[in-house]
mmCIF file of C-alpha atoms in Angstrom:
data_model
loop_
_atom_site.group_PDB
_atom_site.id
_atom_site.type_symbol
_atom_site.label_atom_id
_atom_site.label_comp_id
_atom_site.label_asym_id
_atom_site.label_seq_id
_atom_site.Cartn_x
_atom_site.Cartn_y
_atom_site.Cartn_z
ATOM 1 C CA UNK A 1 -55.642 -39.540 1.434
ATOM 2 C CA UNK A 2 -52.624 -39.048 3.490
ATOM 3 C CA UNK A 3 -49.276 -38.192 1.352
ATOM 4 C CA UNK A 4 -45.565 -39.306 2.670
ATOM 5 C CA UNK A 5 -43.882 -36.494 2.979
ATOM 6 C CA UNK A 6 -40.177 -37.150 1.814
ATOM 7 C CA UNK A 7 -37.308 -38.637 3.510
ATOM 8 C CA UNK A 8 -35.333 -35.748 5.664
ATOM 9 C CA UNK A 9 -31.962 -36.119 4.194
ATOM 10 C CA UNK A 10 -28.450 -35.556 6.050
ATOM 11 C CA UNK A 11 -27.576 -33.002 3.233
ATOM 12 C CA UNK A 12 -29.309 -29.856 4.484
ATOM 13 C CA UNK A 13 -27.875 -29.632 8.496
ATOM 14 C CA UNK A 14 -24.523 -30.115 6.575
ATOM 15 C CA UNK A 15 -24.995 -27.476 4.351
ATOM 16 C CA UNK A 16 -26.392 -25.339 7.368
ATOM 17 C CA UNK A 17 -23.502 -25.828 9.427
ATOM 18 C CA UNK A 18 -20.892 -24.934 6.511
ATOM 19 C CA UNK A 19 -20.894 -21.244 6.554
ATOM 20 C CA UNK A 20 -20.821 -21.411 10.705
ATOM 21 C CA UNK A 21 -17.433 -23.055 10.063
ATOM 22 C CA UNK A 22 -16.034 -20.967 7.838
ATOM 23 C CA UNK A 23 -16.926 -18.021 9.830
ATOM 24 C CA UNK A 24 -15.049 -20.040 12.875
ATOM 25 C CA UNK A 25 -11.781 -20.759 10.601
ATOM 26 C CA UNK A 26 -11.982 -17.475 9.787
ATOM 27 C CA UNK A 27 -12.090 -15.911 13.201
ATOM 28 C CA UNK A 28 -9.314 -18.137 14.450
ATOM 29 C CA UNK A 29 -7.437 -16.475 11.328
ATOM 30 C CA UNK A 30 -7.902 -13.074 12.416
ATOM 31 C CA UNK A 31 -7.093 -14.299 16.204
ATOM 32 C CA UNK A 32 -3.890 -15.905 14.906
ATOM 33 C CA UNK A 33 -2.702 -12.736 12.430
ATOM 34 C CA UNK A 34 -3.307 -10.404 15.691
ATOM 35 C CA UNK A 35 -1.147 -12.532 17.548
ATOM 36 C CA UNK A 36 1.698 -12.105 14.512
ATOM 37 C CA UNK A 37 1.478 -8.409 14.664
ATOM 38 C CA UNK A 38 1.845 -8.094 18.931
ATOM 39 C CA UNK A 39 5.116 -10.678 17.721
ATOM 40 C CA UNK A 40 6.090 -7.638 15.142
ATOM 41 C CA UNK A 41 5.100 -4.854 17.392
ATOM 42 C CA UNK A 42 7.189 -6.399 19.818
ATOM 43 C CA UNK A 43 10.012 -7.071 17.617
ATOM 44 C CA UNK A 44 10.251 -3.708 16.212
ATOM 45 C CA UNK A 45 10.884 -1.931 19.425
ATOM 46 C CA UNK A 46 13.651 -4.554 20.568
ATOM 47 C CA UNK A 47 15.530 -4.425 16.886
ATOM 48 C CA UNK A 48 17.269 -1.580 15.682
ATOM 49 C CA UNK A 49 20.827 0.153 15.047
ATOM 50 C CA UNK A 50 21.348 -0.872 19.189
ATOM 51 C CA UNK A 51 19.564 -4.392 20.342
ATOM 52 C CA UNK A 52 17.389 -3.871 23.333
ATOM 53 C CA UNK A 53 16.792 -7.180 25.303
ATOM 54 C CA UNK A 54 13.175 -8.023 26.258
ATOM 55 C CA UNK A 55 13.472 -7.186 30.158
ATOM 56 C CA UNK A 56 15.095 -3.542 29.362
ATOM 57 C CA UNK A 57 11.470 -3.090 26.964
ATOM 58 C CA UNK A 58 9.658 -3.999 29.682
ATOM 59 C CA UNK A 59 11.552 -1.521 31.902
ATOM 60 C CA UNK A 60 11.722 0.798 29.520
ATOM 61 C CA UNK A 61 7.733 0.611 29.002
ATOM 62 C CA UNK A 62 6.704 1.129 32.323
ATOM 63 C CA UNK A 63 9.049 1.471 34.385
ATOM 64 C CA UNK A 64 11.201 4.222 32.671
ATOM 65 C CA UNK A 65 14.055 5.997 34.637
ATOM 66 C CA UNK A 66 15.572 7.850 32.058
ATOM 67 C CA UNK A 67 18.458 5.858 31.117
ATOM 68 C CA UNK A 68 19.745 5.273 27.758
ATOM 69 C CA UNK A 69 17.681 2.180 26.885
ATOM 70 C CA UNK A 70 14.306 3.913 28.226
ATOM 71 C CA UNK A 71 15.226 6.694 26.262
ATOM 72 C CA UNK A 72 15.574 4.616 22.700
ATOM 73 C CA UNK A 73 12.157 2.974 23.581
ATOM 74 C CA UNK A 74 10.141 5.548 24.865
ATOM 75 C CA UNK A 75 11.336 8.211 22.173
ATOM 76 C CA UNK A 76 12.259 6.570 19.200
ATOM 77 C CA UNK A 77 10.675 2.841 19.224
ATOM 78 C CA UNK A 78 7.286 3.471 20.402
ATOM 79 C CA UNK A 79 6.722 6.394 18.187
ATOM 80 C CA UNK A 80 7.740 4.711 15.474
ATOM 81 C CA UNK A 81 6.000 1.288 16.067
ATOM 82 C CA UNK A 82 2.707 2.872 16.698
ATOM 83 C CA UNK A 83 3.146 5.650 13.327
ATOM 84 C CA UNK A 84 3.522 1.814 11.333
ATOM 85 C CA UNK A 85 0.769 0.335 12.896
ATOM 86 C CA UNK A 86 -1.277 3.461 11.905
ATOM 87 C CA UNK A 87 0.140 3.266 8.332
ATOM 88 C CA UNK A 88 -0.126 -0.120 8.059
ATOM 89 C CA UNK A 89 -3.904 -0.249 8.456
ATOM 90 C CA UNK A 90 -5.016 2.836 6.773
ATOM 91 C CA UNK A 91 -3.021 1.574 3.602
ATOM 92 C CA UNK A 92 -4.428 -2.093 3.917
ATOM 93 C CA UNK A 93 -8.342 -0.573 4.262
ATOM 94 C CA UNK A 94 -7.360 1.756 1.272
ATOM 95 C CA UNK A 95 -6.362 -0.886 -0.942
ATOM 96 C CA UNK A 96 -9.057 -3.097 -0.044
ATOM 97 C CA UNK A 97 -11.919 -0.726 -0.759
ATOM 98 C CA UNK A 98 -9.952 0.472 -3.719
ATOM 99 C CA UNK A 99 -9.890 -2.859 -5.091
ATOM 100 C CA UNK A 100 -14.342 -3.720 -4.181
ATOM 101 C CA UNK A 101 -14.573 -0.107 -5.486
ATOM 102 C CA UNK A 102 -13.241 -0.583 -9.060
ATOM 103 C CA UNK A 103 -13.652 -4.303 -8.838
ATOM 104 C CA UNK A 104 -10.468 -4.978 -10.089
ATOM 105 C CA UNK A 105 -8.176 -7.023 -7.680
ATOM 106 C CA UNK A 106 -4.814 -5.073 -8.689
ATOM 107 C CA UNK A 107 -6.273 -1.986 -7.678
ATOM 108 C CA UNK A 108 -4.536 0.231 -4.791
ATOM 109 C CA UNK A 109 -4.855 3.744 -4.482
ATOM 110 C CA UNK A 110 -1.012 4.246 -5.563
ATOM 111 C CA UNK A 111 -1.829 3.115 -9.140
ATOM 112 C CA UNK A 112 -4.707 5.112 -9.172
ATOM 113 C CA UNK A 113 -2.685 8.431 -8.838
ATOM 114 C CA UNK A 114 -4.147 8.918 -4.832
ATOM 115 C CA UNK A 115 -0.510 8.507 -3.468
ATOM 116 C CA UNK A 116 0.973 11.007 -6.419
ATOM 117 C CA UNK A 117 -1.546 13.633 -5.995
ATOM 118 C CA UNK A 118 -0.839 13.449 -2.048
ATOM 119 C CA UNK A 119 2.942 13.495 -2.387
ATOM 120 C CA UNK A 120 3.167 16.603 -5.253
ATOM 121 C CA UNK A 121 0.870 18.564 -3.207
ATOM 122 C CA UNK A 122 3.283 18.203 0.212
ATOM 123 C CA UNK A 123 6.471 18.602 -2.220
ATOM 124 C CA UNK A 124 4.166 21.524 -3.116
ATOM 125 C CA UNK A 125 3.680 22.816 0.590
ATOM 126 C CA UNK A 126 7.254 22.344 1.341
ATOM 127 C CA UNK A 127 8.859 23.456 -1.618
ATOM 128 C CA UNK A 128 6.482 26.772 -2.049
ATOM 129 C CA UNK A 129 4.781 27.613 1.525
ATOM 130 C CA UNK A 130 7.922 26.351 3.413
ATOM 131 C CA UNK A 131 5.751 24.022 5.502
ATOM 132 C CA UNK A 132 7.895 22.158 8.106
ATOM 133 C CA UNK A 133 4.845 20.352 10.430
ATOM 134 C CA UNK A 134 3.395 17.521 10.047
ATOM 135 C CA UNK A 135 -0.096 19.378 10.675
ATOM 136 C CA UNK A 136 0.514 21.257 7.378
ATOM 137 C CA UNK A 137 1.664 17.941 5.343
ATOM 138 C CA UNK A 138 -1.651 16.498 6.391
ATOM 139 C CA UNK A 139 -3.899 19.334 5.231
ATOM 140 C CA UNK A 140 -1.736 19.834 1.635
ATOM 141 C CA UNK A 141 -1.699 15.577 1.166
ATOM 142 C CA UNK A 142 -5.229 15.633 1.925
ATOM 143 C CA UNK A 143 -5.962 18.426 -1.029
ATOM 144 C CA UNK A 144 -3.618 16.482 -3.200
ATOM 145 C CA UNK A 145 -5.279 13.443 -3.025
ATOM 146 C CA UNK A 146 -8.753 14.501 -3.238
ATOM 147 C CA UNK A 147 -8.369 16.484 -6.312
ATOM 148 C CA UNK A 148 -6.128 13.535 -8.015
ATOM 149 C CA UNK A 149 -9.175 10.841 -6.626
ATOM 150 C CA UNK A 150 -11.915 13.391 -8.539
ATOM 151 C CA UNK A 151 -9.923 13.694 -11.500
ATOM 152 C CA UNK A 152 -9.103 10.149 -12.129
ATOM 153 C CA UNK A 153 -13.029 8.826 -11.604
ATOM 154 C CA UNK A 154 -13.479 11.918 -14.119
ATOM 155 C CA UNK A 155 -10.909 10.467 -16.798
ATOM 156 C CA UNK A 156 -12.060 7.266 -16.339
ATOM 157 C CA UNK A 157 -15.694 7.629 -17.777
ATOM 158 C CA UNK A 158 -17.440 8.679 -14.141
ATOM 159 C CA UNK A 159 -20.225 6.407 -13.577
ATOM 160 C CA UNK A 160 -19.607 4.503 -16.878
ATOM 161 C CA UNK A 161 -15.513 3.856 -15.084
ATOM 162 C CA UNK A 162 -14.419 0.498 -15.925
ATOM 163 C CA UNK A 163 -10.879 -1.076 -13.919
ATOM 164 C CA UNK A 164 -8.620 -0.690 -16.948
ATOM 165 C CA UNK A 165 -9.824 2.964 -17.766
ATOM 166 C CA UNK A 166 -9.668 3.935 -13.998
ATOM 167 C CA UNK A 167 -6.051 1.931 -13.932
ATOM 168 C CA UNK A 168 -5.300 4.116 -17.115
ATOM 169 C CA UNK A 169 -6.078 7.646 -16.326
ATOM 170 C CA UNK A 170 -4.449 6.603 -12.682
ATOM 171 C CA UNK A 171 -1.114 5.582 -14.306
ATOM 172 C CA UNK A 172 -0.856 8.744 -16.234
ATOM 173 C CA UNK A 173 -1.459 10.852 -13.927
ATOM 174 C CA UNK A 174 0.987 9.321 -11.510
ATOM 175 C CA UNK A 175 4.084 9.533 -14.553
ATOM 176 C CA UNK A 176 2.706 13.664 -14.436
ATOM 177 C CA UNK A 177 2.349 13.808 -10.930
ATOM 178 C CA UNK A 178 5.828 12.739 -9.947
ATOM 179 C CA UNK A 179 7.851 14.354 -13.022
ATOM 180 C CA UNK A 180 6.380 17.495 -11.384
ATOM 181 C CA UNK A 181 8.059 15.858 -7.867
ATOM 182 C CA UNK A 182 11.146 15.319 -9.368
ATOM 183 C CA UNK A 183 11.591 18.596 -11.125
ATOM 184 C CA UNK A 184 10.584 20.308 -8.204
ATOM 185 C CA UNK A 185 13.168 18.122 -6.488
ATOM 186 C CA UNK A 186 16.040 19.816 -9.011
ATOM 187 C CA UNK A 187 14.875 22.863 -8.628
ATOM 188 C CA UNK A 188 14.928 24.078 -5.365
ATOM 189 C CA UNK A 189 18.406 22.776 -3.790
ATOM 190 C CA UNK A 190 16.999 24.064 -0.217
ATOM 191 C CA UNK A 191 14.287 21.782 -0.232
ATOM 192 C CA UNK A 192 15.930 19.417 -1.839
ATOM 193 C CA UNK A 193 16.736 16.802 1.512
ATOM 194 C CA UNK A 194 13.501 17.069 3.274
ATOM 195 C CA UNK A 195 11.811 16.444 -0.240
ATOM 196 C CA UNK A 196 14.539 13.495 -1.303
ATOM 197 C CA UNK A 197 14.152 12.031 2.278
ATOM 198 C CA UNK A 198 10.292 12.040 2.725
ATOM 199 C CA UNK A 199 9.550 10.879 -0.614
ATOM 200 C CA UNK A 200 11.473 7.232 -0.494
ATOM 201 C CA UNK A 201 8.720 6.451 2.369
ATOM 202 C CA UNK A 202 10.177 6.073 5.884
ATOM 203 C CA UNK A 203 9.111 6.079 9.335
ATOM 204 C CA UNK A 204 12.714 6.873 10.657
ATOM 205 C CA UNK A 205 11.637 10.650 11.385
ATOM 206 C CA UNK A 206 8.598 9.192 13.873
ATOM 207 C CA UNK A 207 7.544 11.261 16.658
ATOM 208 C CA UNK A 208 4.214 11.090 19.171
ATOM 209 C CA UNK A 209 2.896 14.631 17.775
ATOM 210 C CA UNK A 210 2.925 13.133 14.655
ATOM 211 C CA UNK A 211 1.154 9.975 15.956
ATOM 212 C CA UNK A 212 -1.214 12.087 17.185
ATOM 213 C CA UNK A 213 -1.678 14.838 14.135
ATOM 214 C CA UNK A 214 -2.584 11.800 11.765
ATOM 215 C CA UNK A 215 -4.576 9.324 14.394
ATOM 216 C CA UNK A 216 -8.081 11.544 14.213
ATOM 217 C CA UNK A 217 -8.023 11.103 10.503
ATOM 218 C CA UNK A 218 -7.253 7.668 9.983
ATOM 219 C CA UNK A 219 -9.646 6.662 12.742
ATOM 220 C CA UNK A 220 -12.514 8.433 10.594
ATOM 221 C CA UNK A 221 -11.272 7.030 7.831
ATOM 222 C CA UNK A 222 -11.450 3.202 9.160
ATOM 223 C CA UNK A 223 -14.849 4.177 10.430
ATOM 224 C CA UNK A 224 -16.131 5.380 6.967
ATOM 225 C CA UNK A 225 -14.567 2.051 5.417
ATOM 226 C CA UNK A 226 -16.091 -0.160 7.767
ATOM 227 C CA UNK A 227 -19.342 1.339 7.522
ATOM 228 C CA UNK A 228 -19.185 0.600 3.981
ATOM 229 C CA UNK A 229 -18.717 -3.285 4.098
ATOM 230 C CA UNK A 230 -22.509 -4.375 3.271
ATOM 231 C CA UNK A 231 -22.823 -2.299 0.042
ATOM 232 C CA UNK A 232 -19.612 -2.623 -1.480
ATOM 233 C CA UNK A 233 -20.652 -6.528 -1.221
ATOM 234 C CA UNK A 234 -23.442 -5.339 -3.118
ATOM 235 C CA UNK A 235 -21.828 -3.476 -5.428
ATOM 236 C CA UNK A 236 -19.351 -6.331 -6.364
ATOM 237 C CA UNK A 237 -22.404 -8.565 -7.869
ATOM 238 C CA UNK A 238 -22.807 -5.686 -10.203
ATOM 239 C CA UNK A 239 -24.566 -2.593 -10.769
ATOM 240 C CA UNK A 240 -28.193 -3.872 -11.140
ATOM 241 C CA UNK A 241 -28.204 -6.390 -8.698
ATOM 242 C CA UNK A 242 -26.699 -4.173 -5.783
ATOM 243 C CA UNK A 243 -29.542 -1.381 -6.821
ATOM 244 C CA UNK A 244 -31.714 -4.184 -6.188
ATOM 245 C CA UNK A 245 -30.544 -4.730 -3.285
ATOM 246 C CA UNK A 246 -31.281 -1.524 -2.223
ATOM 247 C CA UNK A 247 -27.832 0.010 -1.994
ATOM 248 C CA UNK A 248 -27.136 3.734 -3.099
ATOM 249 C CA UNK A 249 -24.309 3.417 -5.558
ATOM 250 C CA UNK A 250 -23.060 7.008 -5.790
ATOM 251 C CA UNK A 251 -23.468 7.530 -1.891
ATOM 252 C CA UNK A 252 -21.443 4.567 -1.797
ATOM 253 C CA UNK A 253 -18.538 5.899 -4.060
ATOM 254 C CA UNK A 254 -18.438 9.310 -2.255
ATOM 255 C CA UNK A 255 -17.829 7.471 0.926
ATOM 256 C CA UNK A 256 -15.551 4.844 -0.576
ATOM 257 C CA UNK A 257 -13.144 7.784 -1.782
ATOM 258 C CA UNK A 258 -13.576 10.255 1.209
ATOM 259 C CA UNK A 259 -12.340 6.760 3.068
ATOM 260 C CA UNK A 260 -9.528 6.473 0.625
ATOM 261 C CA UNK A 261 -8.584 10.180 0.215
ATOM 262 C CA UNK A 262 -8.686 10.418 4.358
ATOM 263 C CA UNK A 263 -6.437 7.170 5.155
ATOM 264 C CA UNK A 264 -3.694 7.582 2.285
ATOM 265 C CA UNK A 265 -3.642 11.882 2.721
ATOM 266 C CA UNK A 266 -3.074 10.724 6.631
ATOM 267 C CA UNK A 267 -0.487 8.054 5.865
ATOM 268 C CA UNK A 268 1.597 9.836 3.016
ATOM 269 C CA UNK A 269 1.884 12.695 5.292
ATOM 270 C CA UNK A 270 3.159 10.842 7.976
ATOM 271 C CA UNK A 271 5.574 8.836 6.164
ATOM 272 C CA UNK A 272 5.629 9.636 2.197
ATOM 273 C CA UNK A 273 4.503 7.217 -0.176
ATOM 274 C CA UNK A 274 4.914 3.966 0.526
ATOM 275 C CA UNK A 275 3.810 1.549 -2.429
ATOM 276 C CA UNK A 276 2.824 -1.872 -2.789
ATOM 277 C CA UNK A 277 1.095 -2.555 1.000
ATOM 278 C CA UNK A 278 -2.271 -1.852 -0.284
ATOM 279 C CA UNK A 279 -1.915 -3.775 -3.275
ATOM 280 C CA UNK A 280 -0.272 -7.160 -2.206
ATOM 281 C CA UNK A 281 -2.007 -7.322 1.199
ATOM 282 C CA UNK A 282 -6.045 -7.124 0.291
ATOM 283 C CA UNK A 283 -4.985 -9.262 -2.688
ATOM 284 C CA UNK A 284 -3.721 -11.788 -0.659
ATOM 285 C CA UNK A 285 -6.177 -11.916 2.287
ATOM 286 C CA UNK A 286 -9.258 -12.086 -0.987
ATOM 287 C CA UNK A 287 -7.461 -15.669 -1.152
ATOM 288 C CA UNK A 288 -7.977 -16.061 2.734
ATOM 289 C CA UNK A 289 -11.155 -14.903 2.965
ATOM 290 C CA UNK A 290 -13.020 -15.379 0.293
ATOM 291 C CA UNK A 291 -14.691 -11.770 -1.038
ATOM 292 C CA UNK A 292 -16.634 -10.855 2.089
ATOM 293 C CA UNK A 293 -15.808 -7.279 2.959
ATOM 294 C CA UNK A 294 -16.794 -8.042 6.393
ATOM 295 C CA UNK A 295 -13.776 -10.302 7.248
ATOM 296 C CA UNK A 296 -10.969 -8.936 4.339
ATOM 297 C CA UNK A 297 -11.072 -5.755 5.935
ATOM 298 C CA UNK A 298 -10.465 -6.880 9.018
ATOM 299 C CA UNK A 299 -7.537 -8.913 8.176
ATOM 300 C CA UNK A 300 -6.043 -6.182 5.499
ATOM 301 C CA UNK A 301 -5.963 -4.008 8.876
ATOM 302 C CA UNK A 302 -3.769 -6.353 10.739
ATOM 303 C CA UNK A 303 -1.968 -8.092 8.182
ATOM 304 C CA UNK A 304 -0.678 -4.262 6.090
ATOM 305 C CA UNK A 305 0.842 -3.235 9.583
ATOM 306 C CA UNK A 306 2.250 -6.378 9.874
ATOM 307 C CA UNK A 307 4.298 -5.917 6.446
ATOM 308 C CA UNK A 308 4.719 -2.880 6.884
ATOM 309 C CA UNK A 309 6.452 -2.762 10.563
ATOM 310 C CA UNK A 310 8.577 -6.510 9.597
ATOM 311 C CA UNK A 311 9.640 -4.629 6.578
ATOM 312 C CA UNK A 312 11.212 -2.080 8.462
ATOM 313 C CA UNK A 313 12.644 -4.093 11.318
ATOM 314 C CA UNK A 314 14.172 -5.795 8.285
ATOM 315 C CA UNK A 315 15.242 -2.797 6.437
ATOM 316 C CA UNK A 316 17.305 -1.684 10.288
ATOM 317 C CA UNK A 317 18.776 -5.105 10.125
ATOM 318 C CA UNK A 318 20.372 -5.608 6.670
ATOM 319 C CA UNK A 319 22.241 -2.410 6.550
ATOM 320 C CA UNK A 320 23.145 -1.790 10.355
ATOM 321 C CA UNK A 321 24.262 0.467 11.862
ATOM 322 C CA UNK A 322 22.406 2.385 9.462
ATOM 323 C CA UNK A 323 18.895 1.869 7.624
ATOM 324 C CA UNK A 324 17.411 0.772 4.579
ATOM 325 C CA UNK A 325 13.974 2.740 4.665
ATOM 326 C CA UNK A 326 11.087 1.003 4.558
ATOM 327 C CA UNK A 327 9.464 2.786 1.353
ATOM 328 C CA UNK A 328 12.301 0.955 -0.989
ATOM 329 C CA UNK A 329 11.713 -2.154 0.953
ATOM 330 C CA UNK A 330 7.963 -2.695 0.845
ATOM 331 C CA UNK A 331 9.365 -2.018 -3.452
ATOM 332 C CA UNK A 332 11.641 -4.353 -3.198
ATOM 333 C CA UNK A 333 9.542 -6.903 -1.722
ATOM 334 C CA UNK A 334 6.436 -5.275 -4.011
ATOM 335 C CA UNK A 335 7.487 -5.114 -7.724
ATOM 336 C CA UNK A 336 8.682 -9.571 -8.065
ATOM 337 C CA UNK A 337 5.043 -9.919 -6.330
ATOM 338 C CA UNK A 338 3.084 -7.938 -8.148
ATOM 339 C CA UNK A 339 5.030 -9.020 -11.364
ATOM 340 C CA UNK A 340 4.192 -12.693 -10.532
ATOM 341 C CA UNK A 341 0.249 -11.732 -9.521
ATOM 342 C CA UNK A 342 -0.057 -9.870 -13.251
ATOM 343 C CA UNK A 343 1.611 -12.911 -14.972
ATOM 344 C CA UNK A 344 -0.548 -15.865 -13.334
ATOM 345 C CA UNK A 345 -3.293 -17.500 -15.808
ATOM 346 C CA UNK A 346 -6.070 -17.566 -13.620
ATOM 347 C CA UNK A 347 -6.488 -13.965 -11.144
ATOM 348 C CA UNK A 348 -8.882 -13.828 -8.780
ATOM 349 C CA UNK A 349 -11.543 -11.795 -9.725
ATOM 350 C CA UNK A 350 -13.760 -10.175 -6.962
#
C-alpha cells in the first residue's frame, strides 16, 4: 500500500537560509566598522595640537622630504596611530574573552585586578630597578599581571569561580593594588612624573621601538584568543554540556588567561592602564552579534581601536594646544556607560 508522504512546506528553505543571512549582515558589519576605523586612523594623523591637511599626509606618508609637516607625521602621528590601533585590539580581545571566560557580560580584565597587577609591577620596575625602556615595562607588566590573573581565579573558588566571586576578589585586589601605586607614587619624588604620567593612560609618549617592543606579544596574544573561539562557545552553554562537547575546560582557561595576561601586560606597558575599552566595547558588539565568539571577536578588534584612537583625537581637540590624555577620556566616556549598563532591568547575559 503506497503512503503519501507529506506536503513539503515553504518553512524549512526559510529557516535554512536564515543563518546564511545573518552571517551576510554580519560580514557587511565588520566590512562597514573597518571602513570607520581607516576614517579614525586617518583622522588621527591629520588632528592634533597643529592641523595637517589631507594632501601634506599623503606627502608626508610617502613622499617625505623632511619638512616640518613630514616630520609631525612620520614621527609623532604614525607612531602613535599604529601604538592605538595595537591597544585598541588587544584590550577589545581581552575583554571579550574575559567576559565568555567568567560568563559574566561586565567582565574586563581591569575589574578583575589584570590591569592593577600590570601597572604596580611597572610602578614597581620604575620606582625600584630604575627601568626607563619600554622592553623592561613589558617584561615587569607581564609578571604583574600573571601573578594578579592566578591569584584572583585562586580567590575566587578556582574551578568552582562564579562571576560575582571572580568580580569580588578582582575588585579588592585592584583597591590593594593601586594604594600600593599611589603610595609608591608619594614616596619616591624622583619617580614621581614618569609614574604620575604613565599611569593616567596615554599614548602621547608613542614611538616605533615601542610599536615594535609590544607588536610580537600582542600578535601571540590575538592568535591564542582566536584559537580559542569554538570552545569558549562551548563553555558558555555550561560546564557539562561543553565537556560534552568535547572541549577541555582547564586547557581552555590556561589559554584564555595566557591570552589575557599577554594582550593587557603588552598594552599597559605601552600606554598605562587604560579602563573601560574592554568593558563597553565586547558588551556592545554581544548586542551586534549575537554571542558567537567567531564574529564578536572580530568586531571587538576593530571597534576597541576605534574608541580608543577617536577618544584621543578628541582628547587633542578639546583642550588644544595641549592634551587631554586618552586614559581619563575613555573614563570619562566609561563610568555614565557602564553606570547605565549596571542599572538596566534586563542585561544581556552570554
Amino acid at each position: 500500500m503506497l503512503v503519501e508522504s507529506p506536503p513539503q512546506t515553504s518553512a524549512e528553505p526559510i529557516a535554512a537560509a536564515q543563518p546564511s543571512r545573518r552571517n551576510s549582515i554580519r560580514a557587511l558589519g565588520l566590512f562597514a566598522a573597518v571602513g570607520v576605523l581607516l576614517l579614525i586612523c586617518v583622522l588621527s594623523i591629520m588632528v592634533g595640537a597643529k592641523e595637517v591637511p589631507l594632501g601634506e599626509v599623503w606627502h608626508g606618508l610617502f613622499q617625505n622630504d623632511g619638512t616640518g609637516n613630514d616630520v609631525i607625521i612620520r614621527d609623532l602621528r604614525v607612531p602613535r596611530t599604529l601604538l592605538g590601533l595595537l591597544v585598541g585590539i588587544a584590550l577589545g580581545l581581552s575583554g571579550a574573552v574575559m567576559q565568555a571566560l567568567t560568563r559574566n557580560p561586565l567582565a574586563e580584565p581591569g575589574l578583575l585586578g589584570v590591569n592593577a597587577g600590570a601597572s604596580a609591577a611597572v610602578v614597581t620596575a620604575i620606582s625600584f630597578f630604575g627601568v626607563t625602556s619600554i622592553t623592561g615595562y613589558v617584561w615587569f607588566a607581564f609578571l604583574g599581571a600573571a601573578v594578579v590573573s592566578v591569584a584572583v581565579y585562586v580567590l575566587g573558588g578556582s574551578r568552582g569561580a562564579t562571576p560575582v566571586r571572580l568580580a569580588l576578589a578582582g575588585t579588592a585586589a585592584t583597591a590593594a593594588l593601586y594604594g600600593y601605586v599611589n603610595a609608591v607614587q608619594l614616596l619616591d619624588a624622583a619617580a614621581l612624573d614618569r609614574i604620575r604620567f604613565w599611569t593616567v593612560g596615554s599614548l602621547a609618549t608613542a614611538n616605533m621601538e615601542t610599536v615594535r617592543n609590544v607588536t610580537p606579544f600582542i600578535v601571540a596574544g590575538v592568535v591564542l584568543a582566536l584559537l580559542i573561539c569554538r570552545p569558549l562557545n562551548a563553555m558558555e552553554l555550561g560546564e557539562d554540556t561543553a565537556r560534552a562537547l568535547g572541549a577541555d575546560l582547564n586547557r581552555t582557561r590556561v589559554l584564555a588567561m595566557l591570552a589575557v595576561t599577554l594582550l593587557c601586560g603588552a598594552a599597559t606597558a605601552a600606554c598605562g592602564p587604560i579602563v573601560f575599552i574592554g568593558l563597553m566595547v565586547p558588551y556592545l558588539v554581544r548586542a551586534i552579534t549575537g554571542p558567537d565568539m567567531r564574529w564578536i571577536l572580530p568586531y571587538a578588534a576593530v571597534l576597541s581601536p576605534v574608541l580608543l584612537l577617536g577618544s584621543d583625537v578628541l582628547g587633542r581637540v578639546v583642550t588644544r594646544p595641549s592634551e587631554l590624555q586618552v586614559g581619563i577620556v575613555t573614563a570619562l566616556v566609561g563610568g555614565p556607560v557602564f553606570i547605565h549598563l549596571v542599572r538596566r532591568k534586563r542585561m544581556a547575559q552570554l
